[in-house]
Each structure stands twice: as C-alpha cells, then as structure tokens.
Amino acid sequence: MVARRPLVAGNWKMYGTASEAAALARALKERLAGVESVDVVVAPPYTALHAVRPVLQHTGIVLAAQNVHWAAKGAFTGEIAAPMLQEAGCGAAIVGHSERRQLFGETDDTVRGRVRACLDHGLMPILCVGETLAERDASRTLDVVRGQLDAALDGLTPEQVLRVVLAYEPVWAIGTGRTATPAQAEEIHAFLRARIGTSFGAPVSHHSRILYGGSVKPDNIDDLMAQPDIDGALVGGASLKAEDFDRIVRFRGLTPRP
Ligand code: PGA
C-alpha cells in the first residue's frame, strides 16, 4: 500500500502584517529548501496573502487561507470567497478551526458549506475537529469528533473526501502548551480513520491524511509522528518561528538539514 505523504501546516492566525509575514516566508523558504518528502502549507492572514505569494513561488510551499465563505460571491460583509482565494494564489484553506467555532459562531452546517466551497473551487480543505476539555471530561470526545466529521463530510463522494485533509485539534491543547499525549492523539486519529472507512470505504480511509494540532513543538513532534495514524501537524504558535517550524517539518530527522 502507498504510504501517506506527511503534511505540516502553519496557521499564522492573526499574527503578522504583510511585511512581517513576507519576512517569515523568506526565512522559511531559505530553511526549507531541499525538503521534498513532506508537504508544507502556510496560512497567513488574508491581508498578507499577496505579499507572501511571490516569496513562495517555486518553493513547493502551498499558500493557504485561514477560512473561506461557502458562497462564491454575495452580500456577506467581511467574508472572503473561494474564487478570491484561488486567484490570490491559495491552494488550501483551513475550515472549522476551533477558534472559529468557539469565538465566531461557526456551526457544523457552516463548516460543511465551507468544505464544499473549497472542493468546488480547487482548494484543499484542512478540516478541523476537536473536543473541549469539558467534553473530554464528560467522556464525550468520540461522540463530538464523530459528529463534527460526519456533519462536515455529509453528502460528499469518496473522491471528494480524498481531497480533504483532516486535523484533530483538541481544544484544550490549542495554545495552552498542553499537548495531547501521542497515545491520546493516536486513539482519536485511529477512530476518525475508521469512521471515514465506515462512511466512504477502506481505500479512502487508508489514503486520508489526518493531522494533529494543539501545542505542537519541536520537542514533541517526533513522538507524535511516530504514531501510525498521525500523518502530520497543524501548527499555530510554533509556526511563527522559522527555526521551530523548520524543525517540525524535519520531524524524526526525516529530512535533516544539510
Ligand atoms: P497551537 O495552535 O499550535 O498554538 O496550539 C494550533 C492551532 O490552533 O491550529
């Protein structure tokens, strides 16, 4: 069977003016030259996309947005549509991040619409699911992530699901410095993969990439990536430091620095 290609994505959140983001991109371009065995994605703020795009040209690093609206255009003040992102050079978009779900009223329905918009307009959706601490403490983790996954992928074809990258991000681990243990993460990754298999068939589940996110750092990435169902990482805080992100992309000495 073909191995899944690892993917490491940096979510820059609301950090970086256009010039700061371009400087970070230049540092990453230099550091990551020669990395060929890992797909690398960075998601700057919208206002920095145009500044970062030319820096990343011919690097293989994929430009992504941090969100996308479900409609192709319309009277939606403050939103950004998939065709706009595509023209701005994006190849991917983060969808359903817990900060969107928790702070900005994102629901399973809106997440589903945003996943579809990505697929309709050639963007790779990075679909985030994850439970809160209260949900974990109430032993509801599996129900919560299954519900989020099923809702987001409802009605898609197996071929479409193959183009979705899933990210398991326990809310209690995001920005807290408290990472899920590799065993905790693996349990949920294996569960999500099995669920994809039940809904869309074994080949889709085998090929689907599932990233872990939540306080991923240079000192925990190797153990996380040693788990059989963890195919990469969605990195927040540590993606803002070129040195740390570089080390995460080169997990387990996979692509040692020359
Ligand atoms: P963190 O964020 O790495 O800072 O915990 C991860 C994320 O929000 O995607």
PDB file of C-alpha atoms and ligand atoms in Angstrom:
ATOM      1  CA  MET A   1       0.000   0.000   0.000  1.00  0.00           C
ATOM      2  CA  VAL A   2       1.171   3.537  -0.723  1.00  0.00           C
ATOM      3  CA  ALA A   3       2.337   5.436   2.354  1.00  0.00           C
ATOM      4  CA  ARG A   4       0.550   8.654   3.169  1.00  0.00           C
ATOM      5  CA  ARG A   5       2.667  11.695   2.419  1.00  0.00           C
ATOM      6  CA  PRO A   6       3.233  13.749   5.576  1.00  0.00           C
ATOM      7  CA  LEU A   7       1.847  17.289   5.652  1.00  0.00           C
ATOM      8  CA  VAL A   8       2.825  20.075   8.040  1.00  0.00           C
ATOM      9  CA  ALA A   9       0.721  23.232   8.007  1.00  0.00           C
ATOM     10  CA  GLY A  10       1.424  26.511   9.787  1.00  0.00           C
ATOM     11  CA  ASN A  11      -1.577  28.518  10.960  1.00  0.00           C
ATOM     12  CA  TRP A  12      -0.285  32.043  11.464  1.00  0.00           C
ATOM     13  CA  LYS A  13      -3.637  33.172  12.924  1.00  0.00           C
ATOM     14  CA  MET A  14      -3.948  36.955  13.394  1.00  0.00           C
ATOM     15  CA  TYR A  15      -0.188  37.476  13.571  1.00  0.00           C
ATOM     16  CA  GLY A  16       1.846  39.412  11.057  1.00  0.00           C
ATOM     17  CA  THR A  17       1.400  42.466   8.880  1.00  0.00           C
ATOM     18  CA  ALA A  18       2.053  41.867   5.212  1.00  0.00           C
ATOM     19  CA  SER A  19       5.708  42.838   5.548  1.00  0.00           C
ATOM     20  CA  GLU A  20       6.215  40.724   8.679  1.00  0.00           C
ATOM     21  CA  ALA A  21       4.553  37.755   7.002  1.00  0.00           C
ATOM     22  CA  ALA A  22       6.721  38.143   3.891  1.00  0.00           C
ATOM     23  CA  ALA A  23       9.826  38.182   6.097  1.00  0.00           C
ATOM     24  CA  LEU A  24       8.728  34.970   7.817  1.00  0.00           C
ATOM     25  CA  ALA A  25       8.023  33.391   4.434  1.00  0.00           C
ATOM     26  CA  ARG A  26      11.508  34.368   3.218  1.00  0.00           C
ATOM     27  CA  ALA A  27      13.058  32.738   6.287  1.00  0.00           C
ATOM     28  CA  LEU A  28      11.036  29.569   5.691  1.00  0.00           C
ATOM     29  CA  LYS A  29      11.932  29.498   2.019  1.00  0.00           C
ATOM     30  CA  GLU A  30      15.593  29.549   2.902  1.00  0.00           C
ATOM     31  CA  ARG A  31      15.355  26.992   5.682  1.00  0.00           C
ATOM     32  CA  LEU A  32      13.062  24.544   3.942  1.00  0.00           C
ATOM     33  CA  ALA A  33      14.912  24.423   0.628  1.00  0.00           C
ATOM     34  CA  GLY A  34      15.570  20.788  -0.162  1.00  0.00           C
ATOM     35  CA  VAL A  35      12.654  19.390   1.846  1.00  0.00           C
ATOM     36  CA  GLU A  36      10.925  17.071  -0.577  1.00  0.00           C
ATOM     37  CA  SER A  37       9.331  14.320   1.417  1.00  0.00           C
ATOM     38  CA  VAL A  38       6.840  16.485   3.334  1.00  0.00           C
ATOM     39  CA  ASP A  39       4.063  18.714   2.017  1.00  0.00           C
ATOM     40  CA  VAL A  40       4.319  22.149   3.647  1.00  0.00           C
ATOM     41  CA  VAL A  41       1.448  24.638   3.885  1.00  0.00           C
ATOM     42  CA  VAL A  42       1.353  28.102   5.452  1.00  0.00           C
ATOM     43  CA  ALA A  43      -1.771  30.120   6.232  1.00  0.00           C
ATOM     44  CA  PRO A  44      -1.011  33.831   6.707  1.00  0.00           C
ATOM     45  CA  PRO A  45      -3.715  36.416   7.455  1.00  0.00           C
ATOM     46  CA  TYR A  46      -5.727  37.414   4.351  1.00  0.00           C
ATOM     47  CA  THR A  47      -4.029  40.796   4.098  1.00  0.00           C
ATOM     48  CA  ALA A  48      -0.621  39.110   3.784  1.00  0.00           C
ATOM     49  CA  LEU A  49      -1.516  36.623   1.028  1.00  0.00           C
ATOM     50  CA  HIS A  50      -0.417  38.897  -1.799  1.00  0.00           C
ATOM     51  CA  ALA A  51       2.889  39.675  -0.088  1.00  0.00           C
ATOM     52  CA  VAL A  52       3.678  36.044   0.744  1.00  0.00           C
ATOM     53  CA  ARG A  53       2.673  34.576  -2.614  1.00  0.00           C
ATOM     54  CA  PRO A  54       5.680  35.726  -4.679  1.00  0.00           C
ATOM     55  CA  VAL A  55       8.083  34.655  -1.921  1.00  0.00           C
ATOM     56  CA  LEU A  56       6.752  31.098  -2.028  1.00  0.00           C
ATOM     57  CA  GLN A  57       6.694  30.776  -5.793  1.00  0.00           C
ATOM     58  CA  HIS A  58       8.694  27.749  -6.983  1.00  0.00           C
ATOM     59  CA  THR A  59       9.300  26.594  -3.392  1.00  0.00           C
ATOM     60  CA  GLY A  60       6.609  23.913  -3.262  1.00  0.00           C
ATOM     61  CA  ILE A  61       5.242  25.511  -0.089  1.00  0.00           C
ATOM     62  CA  VAL A  62       1.484  25.855  -0.507  1.00  0.00           C
ATOM     63  CA  LEU A  63      -0.264  29.096   0.395  1.00  0.00           C
ATOM     64  CA  ALA A  64      -3.485  28.675   2.386  1.00  0.00           C
ATOM     65  CA  ALA A  65      -6.225  30.858   3.836  1.00  0.00           C
ATOM     66  CA  GLN A  66      -7.439  30.570   7.413  1.00  0.00           C
ATOM     67  CA  ASN A  67     -11.099  30.379   6.394  1.00  0.00           C
ATOM     68  CA  VAL A  68     -13.351  30.624   3.333  1.00  0.00           C
ATOM     69  CA  HIS A  69     -17.001  31.526   2.813  1.00  0.00           C
ATOM     70  CA  TRP A  70     -19.474  28.983   1.421  1.00  0.00           C
ATOM     71  CA  ALA A  71     -20.795  31.210  -1.360  1.00  0.00           C
ATOM     72  CA  ALA A  72     -18.796  32.102  -4.462  1.00  0.00           C
ATOM     73  CA  LYS A  73     -19.804  35.770  -4.035  1.00  0.00           C
ATOM     74  CA  GLY A  74     -22.527  37.819  -2.428  1.00  0.00           C
ATOM     75  CA  ALA A  75     -23.580  40.323   0.198  1.00  0.00           C
ATOM     76  CA  PHE A  76     -21.515  38.865   3.049  1.00  0.00           C
ATOM     77  CA  THR A  77     -19.664  41.784   4.604  1.00  0.00           C
ATOM     78  CA  GLY A  78     -16.292  40.805   5.949  1.00  0.00           C
ATOM     79  CA  GLU A  79     -16.155  37.386   4.327  1.00  0.00           C
ATOM     80  CA  ILE A  80     -13.828  36.061   1.617  1.00  0.00           C
ATOM     81  CA  ALA A  81     -14.898  33.652  -1.144  1.00  0.00           C
ATOM     82  CA  ALA A  82     -13.060  30.660  -2.591  1.00  0.00           C
ATOM     83  CA  PRO A  83     -12.552  32.137  -6.104  1.00  0.00           C
ATOM     84  CA  MET A  84     -10.913  35.176  -4.481  1.00  0.00           C
ATOM     85  CA  LEU A  85      -8.534  32.916  -2.585  1.00  0.00           C
ATOM     86  CA  GLN A  86      -7.768  30.885  -5.638  1.00  0.00           C
ATOM     87  CA  GLU A  87      -6.846  33.992  -7.597  1.00  0.00           C
ATOM     88  CA  ALA A  88      -4.751  35.191  -4.645  1.00  0.00           C
ATOM     89  CA  GLY A  89      -2.652  32.059  -5.048  1.00  0.00           C
ATOM     90  CA  CYS A  90      -4.117  29.820  -2.359  1.00  0.00           C
ATOM     91  CA  GLY A  91      -4.156  26.075  -2.782  1.00  0.00           C
ATOM     92  CA  ALA A  92      -5.830  25.307   0.531  1.00  0.00           C
ATOM     93  CA  ALA A  93      -7.983  26.744   3.302  1.00  0.00           C
ATOM     94  CA  ILE A  94      -8.392  25.905   6.980  1.00  0.00           C
ATOM     95  CA  VAL A  95     -12.042  25.206   7.767  1.00  0.00           C
ATOM     96  CA  GLY A  96     -13.828  24.792  11.089  1.00  0.00           C
ATOM     97  CA  HIS A  97     -10.926  25.804  13.306  1.00  0.00           C
ATOM     98  CA  SER A  98     -11.989  25.698  16.951  1.00  0.00           C
ATOM     99  CA  GLU A  99     -11.351  29.427  17.324  1.00  0.00           C
ATOM    100  CA  ARG A 100     -13.923  29.971  14.562  1.00  0.00           C
ATOM    101  CA  ARG A 101     -16.324  27.504  16.163  1.00  0.00           C
ATOM    102  CA  GLN A 102     -15.915  28.858  19.688  1.00  0.00           C
ATOM    103  CA  LEU A 103     -15.456  32.596  19.171  1.00  0.00           C
ATOM    104  CA  PHE A 104     -17.239  33.321  15.894  1.00  0.00           C
ATOM    105  CA  GLY A 105     -20.302  31.108  15.900  1.00  0.00           C
ATOM    106  CA  GLU A 106     -19.128  28.581  13.328  1.00  0.00           C
ATOM    107  CA  THR A 107     -21.502  25.603  13.226  1.00  0.00           C
ATOM    108  CA  ASP A 108     -21.386  22.153  11.661  1.00  0.00           C
ATOM    109  CA  ASP A 109     -23.628  23.493   8.875  1.00  0.00           C
ATOM    110  CA  THR A 110     -21.407  26.440   8.033  1.00  0.00           C
ATOM    111  CA  VAL A 111     -18.348  24.194   8.188  1.00  0.00           C
ATOM    112  CA  ARG A 112     -19.953  21.804   5.697  1.00  0.00           C
ATOM    113  CA  GLY A 113     -20.659  24.708   3.351  1.00  0.00           C
ATOM    114  CA  ARG A 114     -17.086  25.916   3.579  1.00  0.00           C
ATOM    115  CA  VAL A 115     -15.673  22.440   2.877  1.00  0.00           C
ATOM    116  CA  ARG A 116     -17.851  22.250  -0.234  1.00  0.00           C
ATOM    117  CA  ALA A 117     -16.764  25.694  -1.390  1.00  0.00           C
ATOM    118  CA  CYS A 118     -13.150  24.533  -1.195  1.00  0.00           C
ATOM    119  CA  LEU A 119     -13.848  21.401  -3.188  1.00  0.00           C
ATOM    120  CA  ASP A 120     -15.874  23.303  -5.800  1.00  0.00           C
ATOM    121  CA  HIS A 121     -13.087  25.804  -6.378  1.00  0.00           C
ATOM    122  CA  GLY A 122      -9.934  23.703  -6.279  1.00  0.00           C
ATOM    123  CA  LEU A 123      -8.852  24.441  -2.720  1.00  0.00           C
ATOM    124  CA  MET A 124      -7.751  21.655  -0.375  1.00  0.00           C
ATOM    125  CA  PRO A 125      -9.832  21.958   2.805  1.00  0.00           C
ATOM    126  CA  ILE A 126      -7.978  21.412   6.074  1.00  0.00           C
ATOM    127  CA  LEU A 127     -10.967  20.433   8.174  1.00  0.00           C
ATOM    128  CA  CYS A 128     -10.532  20.825  11.943  1.00  0.00           C
ATOM    129  CA  VAL A 129     -12.397  18.793  14.545  1.00  0.00           C
ATOM    130  CA  GLY A 130     -11.812  18.505  18.272  1.00  0.00           C
ATOM    131  CA  GLU A 131     -13.410  18.368  21.685  1.00  0.00           C
ATOM    132  CA  THR A 132     -13.331  20.885  24.535  1.00  0.00           C
ATOM    133  CA  LEU A 133     -11.961  19.992  27.955  1.00  0.00           C
ATOM    134  CA  ALA A 134     -15.494  19.766  29.369  1.00  0.00           C
ATOM    135  CA  GLU A 135     -16.464  17.348  26.609  1.00  0.00           C
ATOM    136  CA  ARG A 136     -13.374  15.218  27.229  1.00  0.00           C
ATOM    137  CA  ASP A 137     -14.008  15.188  30.967  1.00  0.00           C
ATOM    138  CA  ALA A 138     -17.581  14.072  30.295  1.00  0.00           C
ATOM    139  CA  SER A 139     -16.222  11.190  28.143  1.00  0.00           C
ATOM    140  CA  ARG A 140     -17.866  12.694  25.068  1.00  0.00           C
ATOM    141  CA  THR A 141     -14.743  13.040  22.912  1.00  0.00           C
ATOM    142  CA  LEU A 142     -15.595  10.310  20.415  1.00  0.00           C
ATOM    143  CA  ASP A 143     -19.205  11.474  20.013  1.00  0.00           C
ATOM    144  CA  VAL A 144     -18.106  15.060  19.471  1.00  0.00           C
ATOM    145  CA  VAL A 145     -15.441  14.397  16.862  1.00  0.00           C
ATOM    146  CA  ARG A 146     -17.613  11.845  15.059  1.00  0.00           C
ATOM    147  CA  GLY A 147     -20.455  14.363  14.938  1.00  0.00           C
ATOM    148  CA  GLN A 148     -18.212  17.102  13.570  1.00  0.00           C
ATOM    149  CA  LEU A 149     -16.678  14.766  10.989  1.00  0.00           C
ATOM    150  CA  ASP A 150     -19.979  13.294   9.797  1.00  0.00           C
ATOM    151  CA  ALA A 151     -21.584  16.728   9.508  1.00  0.00           C
ATOM    152  CA  ALA A 152     -18.712  18.238   7.551  1.00  0.00           C
ATOM    153  CA  LEU A 153     -18.388  15.369   5.075  1.00  0.00           C
ATOM    154  CA  ASP A 154     -22.101  14.660   4.677  1.00  0.00           C
ATOM    155  CA  GLY A 155     -23.061  14.168   1.044  1.00  0.00           C
ATOM    156  CA  LEU A 156     -19.531  14.153  -0.352  1.00  0.00           C
ATOM    157  CA  THR A 157     -18.320  11.468  -2.733  1.00  0.00           C
ATOM    158  CA  PRO A 158     -15.356   9.258  -1.782  1.00  0.00           C
ATOM    159  CA  GLU A 159     -13.303  11.111  -4.429  1.00  0.00           C
ATOM    160  CA  GLN A 160     -14.095  14.427  -2.762  1.00  0.00           C
ATOM    161  CA  VAL A 161     -13.247  13.105   0.698  1.00  0.00           C
ATOM    162  CA  LEU A 162      -9.840  12.056  -0.607  1.00  0.00           C
ATOM    163  CA  ARG A 163      -9.115  15.741  -1.253  1.00  0.00           C
ATOM    164  CA  VAL A 164      -9.922  16.713   2.340  1.00  0.00           C
ATOM    165  CA  VAL A 165      -7.150  16.875   4.924  1.00  0.00           C
ATOM    166  CA  LEU A 166      -8.485  16.302   8.415  1.00  0.00           C
ATOM    167  CA  ALA A 167      -6.963  17.892  11.514  1.00  0.00           C
ATOM    168  CA  TYR A 168      -7.688  16.609  15.002  1.00  0.00           C
ATOM    169  CA  GLU A 169      -7.198  19.517  17.365  1.00  0.00           C
ATOM    170  CA  PRO A 170      -8.324  19.007  20.949  1.00  0.00           C
ATOM    171  CA  VAL A 171      -9.455  22.475  22.032  1.00  0.00           C
ATOM    172  CA  TRP A 172      -7.787  22.088  25.426  1.00  0.00           C
ATOM    173  CA  ALA A 173      -4.415  21.641  23.742  1.00  0.00           C
ATOM    174  CA  ILE A 174      -4.543  24.693  21.471  1.00  0.00           C
ATOM    175  CA  GLY A 175      -2.260  27.496  22.555  1.00  0.00           C
ATOM    176  CA  THR A 176      -2.109  26.089  26.078  1.00  0.00           C
ATOM    177  CA  GLY A 177       1.251  24.344  25.944  1.00  0.00           C
ATOM    178  CA  ARG A 178      -0.648  21.208  26.952  1.00  0.00           C
ATOM    179  CA  THR A 179      -0.294  18.692  24.111  1.00  0.00           C
ATOM    180  CA  ALA A 180      -2.307  15.515  23.881  1.00  0.00           C
ATOM    181  CA  THR A 181      -0.005  12.603  24.579  1.00  0.00           C
ATOM    182  CA  PRO A 182       0.909  10.651  21.456  1.00  0.00           C
ATOM    183  CA  ALA A 183      -1.293   7.803  22.713  1.00  0.00           C
ATOM    184  CA  GLN A 184      -4.257  10.122  23.328  1.00  0.00           C
ATOM    185  CA  ALA A 185      -3.902  11.624  19.864  1.00  0.00           C
ATOM    186  CA  GLU A 186      -3.432   8.249  18.183  1.00  0.00           C
ATOM    187  CA  GLU A 187      -6.610   6.907  19.769  1.00  0.00           C
ATOM    188  CA  ILE A 188      -8.678   9.674  18.197  1.00  0.00           C
ATOM    189  CA  HIS A 189      -6.837   9.559  14.859  1.00  0.00           C
ATOM    190  CA  ALA A 190      -7.469   5.825  14.570  1.00  0.00           C
ATOM    191  CA  PHE A 191     -11.107   6.380  15.490  1.00  0.00           C
ATOM    192  CA  LEU A 192     -11.532   9.105  12.856  1.00  0.00           C
ATOM    193  CA  ARG A 193      -9.831   6.967  10.210  1.00  0.00           C
ATOM    194  CA  ALA A 194     -12.120   4.047  10.995  1.00  0.00           C
ATOM    195  CA  ARG A 195     -15.120   6.352  10.764  1.00  0.00           C
ATOM    196  CA  ILE A 196     -14.040   7.570   7.329  1.00  0.00           C
ATOM    197  CA  GLY A 197     -13.743   3.915   6.340  1.00  0.00           C
ATOM    198  CA  THR A 198     -17.272   3.153   7.504  1.00  0.00           C
ATOM    199  CA  SER A 199     -18.712   6.115   5.625  1.00  0.00           C
ATOM    200  CA  PHE A 200     -16.588   6.244   2.476  1.00  0.00           C
ATOM    201  CA  GLY A 201     -14.784   2.915   2.180  1.00  0.00           C
ATOM    202  CA  ALA A 202     -11.468   1.418   3.189  1.00  0.00           C
ATOM    203  CA  PRO A 203      -9.342   2.888   0.365  1.00  0.00           C
ATOM    204  CA  VAL A 204     -10.453   6.418   1.289  1.00  0.00           C
ATOM    205  CA  SER A 205      -9.720   5.852   4.961  1.00  0.00           C
ATOM    206  CA  HIS A 206      -6.324   4.406   4.118  1.00  0.00           C
ATOM    207  CA  HIS A 207      -5.336   7.390   1.991  1.00  0.00           C
ATOM    208  CA  SER A 208      -6.877  10.176   4.095  1.00  0.00           C
ATOM    209  CA  ARG A 209      -4.356  12.357   5.849  1.00  0.00           C
ATOM    210  CA  ILE A 210      -5.110  13.215   9.470  1.00  0.00           C
ATOM    211  CA  LEU A 211      -3.015  15.939  11.101  1.00  0.00           C
ATOM    212  CA  TYR A 212      -2.653  16.534  14.814  1.00  0.00           C
ATOM    213  CA  GLY A 213      -2.842  20.081  16.156  1.00  0.00           C
ATOM    214  CA  GLY A 214      -2.521  21.608  19.608  1.00  0.00           C
ATOM    215  CA  SER A 215       0.765  22.868  21.054  1.00  0.00           C
ATOM    216  CA  VAL A 216       2.902  21.002  18.530  1.00  0.00           C
ATOM    217  CA  LYS A 217       6.527  21.935  19.187  1.00  0.00           C
ATOM    218  CA  PRO A 218       9.996  20.809  18.087  1.00  0.00           C
ATOM    219  CA  ASP A 219      10.253  18.697  21.241  1.00  0.00           C
ATOM    220  CA  ASN A 220       7.026  16.723  20.815  1.00  0.00           C
ATOM    221  CA  ILE A 221       6.683  16.345  17.027  1.00  0.00           C
ATOM    222  CA  ASP A 222       8.882  13.249  16.779  1.00  0.00           C
ATOM    223  CA  ASP A 223       6.808  11.216  19.219  1.00  0.00           C
ATOM    224  CA  LEU A 224       3.571  12.365  17.621  1.00  0.00           C
ATOM    225  CA  MET A 225       4.786  11.447  14.137  1.00  0.00           C
ATOM    226  CA  ALA A 226       5.833   8.009  15.343  1.00  0.00           C
ATOM    227  CA  GLN A 227       2.140   7.133  15.729  1.00  0.00           C
ATOM    228  CA  PRO A 228       0.732   5.111  12.825  1.00  0.00           C
ATOM    229  CA  ASP A 229      -2.336   7.283  12.220  1.00  0.00           C
ATOM    230  CA  ILE A 230      -0.754  10.716  12.652  1.00  0.00           C
ATOM    231  CA  ASP A 231       0.177  11.998   9.205  1.00  0.00           C
ATOM    232  CA  GLY A 232       1.358  15.481  10.035  1.00  0.00           C
ATOM    233  CA  ALA A 233       0.676  18.554  12.103  1.00  0.00           C
ATOM    234  CA  LEU A 234      -1.311  21.778  12.119  1.00  0.00           C
ATOM    235  CA  VAL A 235       0.925  24.173  13.993  1.00  0.00           C
ATOM    236  CA  GLY A 236      -0.056  27.522  15.498  1.00  0.00           C
ATOM    237  CA  GLY A 237       2.379  29.279  17.818  1.00  0.00           C
ATOM    238  CA  ALA A 238       5.482  27.354  16.764  1.00  0.00           C
ATOM    239  CA  SER A 239       4.813  28.102  13.081  1.00  0.00           C
ATOM    240  CA  LEU A 240       5.646  31.765  13.704  1.00  0.00           C
ATOM    241  CA  LYS A 241       9.275  30.921  14.452  1.00  0.00           C
ATOM    242  CA  ALA A 242      11.100  29.798  11.316  1.00  0.00           C
ATOM    243  CA  GLU A 243      13.561  27.705  13.304  1.00  0.00           C
ATOM    244  CA  ASP A 244      10.844  25.835  15.194  1.00  0.00           C
ATOM    245  CA  PHE A 245       8.690  25.281  12.128  1.00  0.00           C
ATOM    246  CA  ASP A 246      11.723  24.041  10.219  1.00  0.00           C
ATOM    247  CA  ARG A 247      12.440  21.500  12.959  1.00  0.00           C
ATOM    248  CA  ILE A 248       8.826  20.353  12.996  1.00  0.00           C
ATOM    249  CA  VAL A 249       8.841  19.848   9.212  1.00  0.00           C
ATOM    250  CA  ARG A 250      12.065  17.843   9.631  1.00  0.00           C
ATOM    251  CA  PHE A 251      10.494  15.558  12.226  1.00  0.00           C
ATOM    252  CA  ARG A 252      12.437  12.495  13.325  1.00  0.00           C
ATOM    253  CA  GLY A 253      15.359  13.609  11.218  1.00  0.00           C
ATOM    254  CA  LEU A 254      13.265  12.696   8.180  1.00  0.00           C
ATOM    255  CA  THR A 255      14.858  15.442   6.114  1.00  0.00           C
ATOM    256  CA  PRO A 256      17.944  16.504   8.058  1.00  0.00           C
ATOM    257  CA  ARG A 257      19.296  19.965   7.481  1.00  0.00           C
ATOM    258  CA  PRO A 258      22.195  19.807   5.007  1.00  0.00           C
TER     259      PRO A 258
HETATM  260  P1  PGA B   1      -1.061  25.940  18.707  1.00  0.00           P
HETATM  261  O1  PGA B   1      -2.295  26.151  17.705  1.00  0.00           O
HETATM  262  O2  PGA B   1      -0.028  25.141  17.958  1.00  0.00           O
HETATM  263  O3  PGA B   1      -0.592  27.329  19.032  1.00  0.00           O
HETATM  264  O4  PGA B   1      -1.575  25.215  19.896  1.00  0.00           O
HETATM  265  C1  PGA B   1      -2.720  25.119  16.858  1.00  0.00           C
HETATM  266  C2  PGA B   1      -3.906  25.577  16.053  1.00  0.00           C
HETATM  267  O5  PGA B   1      -4.691  26.382  16.547  1.00  0.00           O
HETATM  268  O6  PGA B   1      -4.088  25.157  14.897  1.00  0.00           O
END
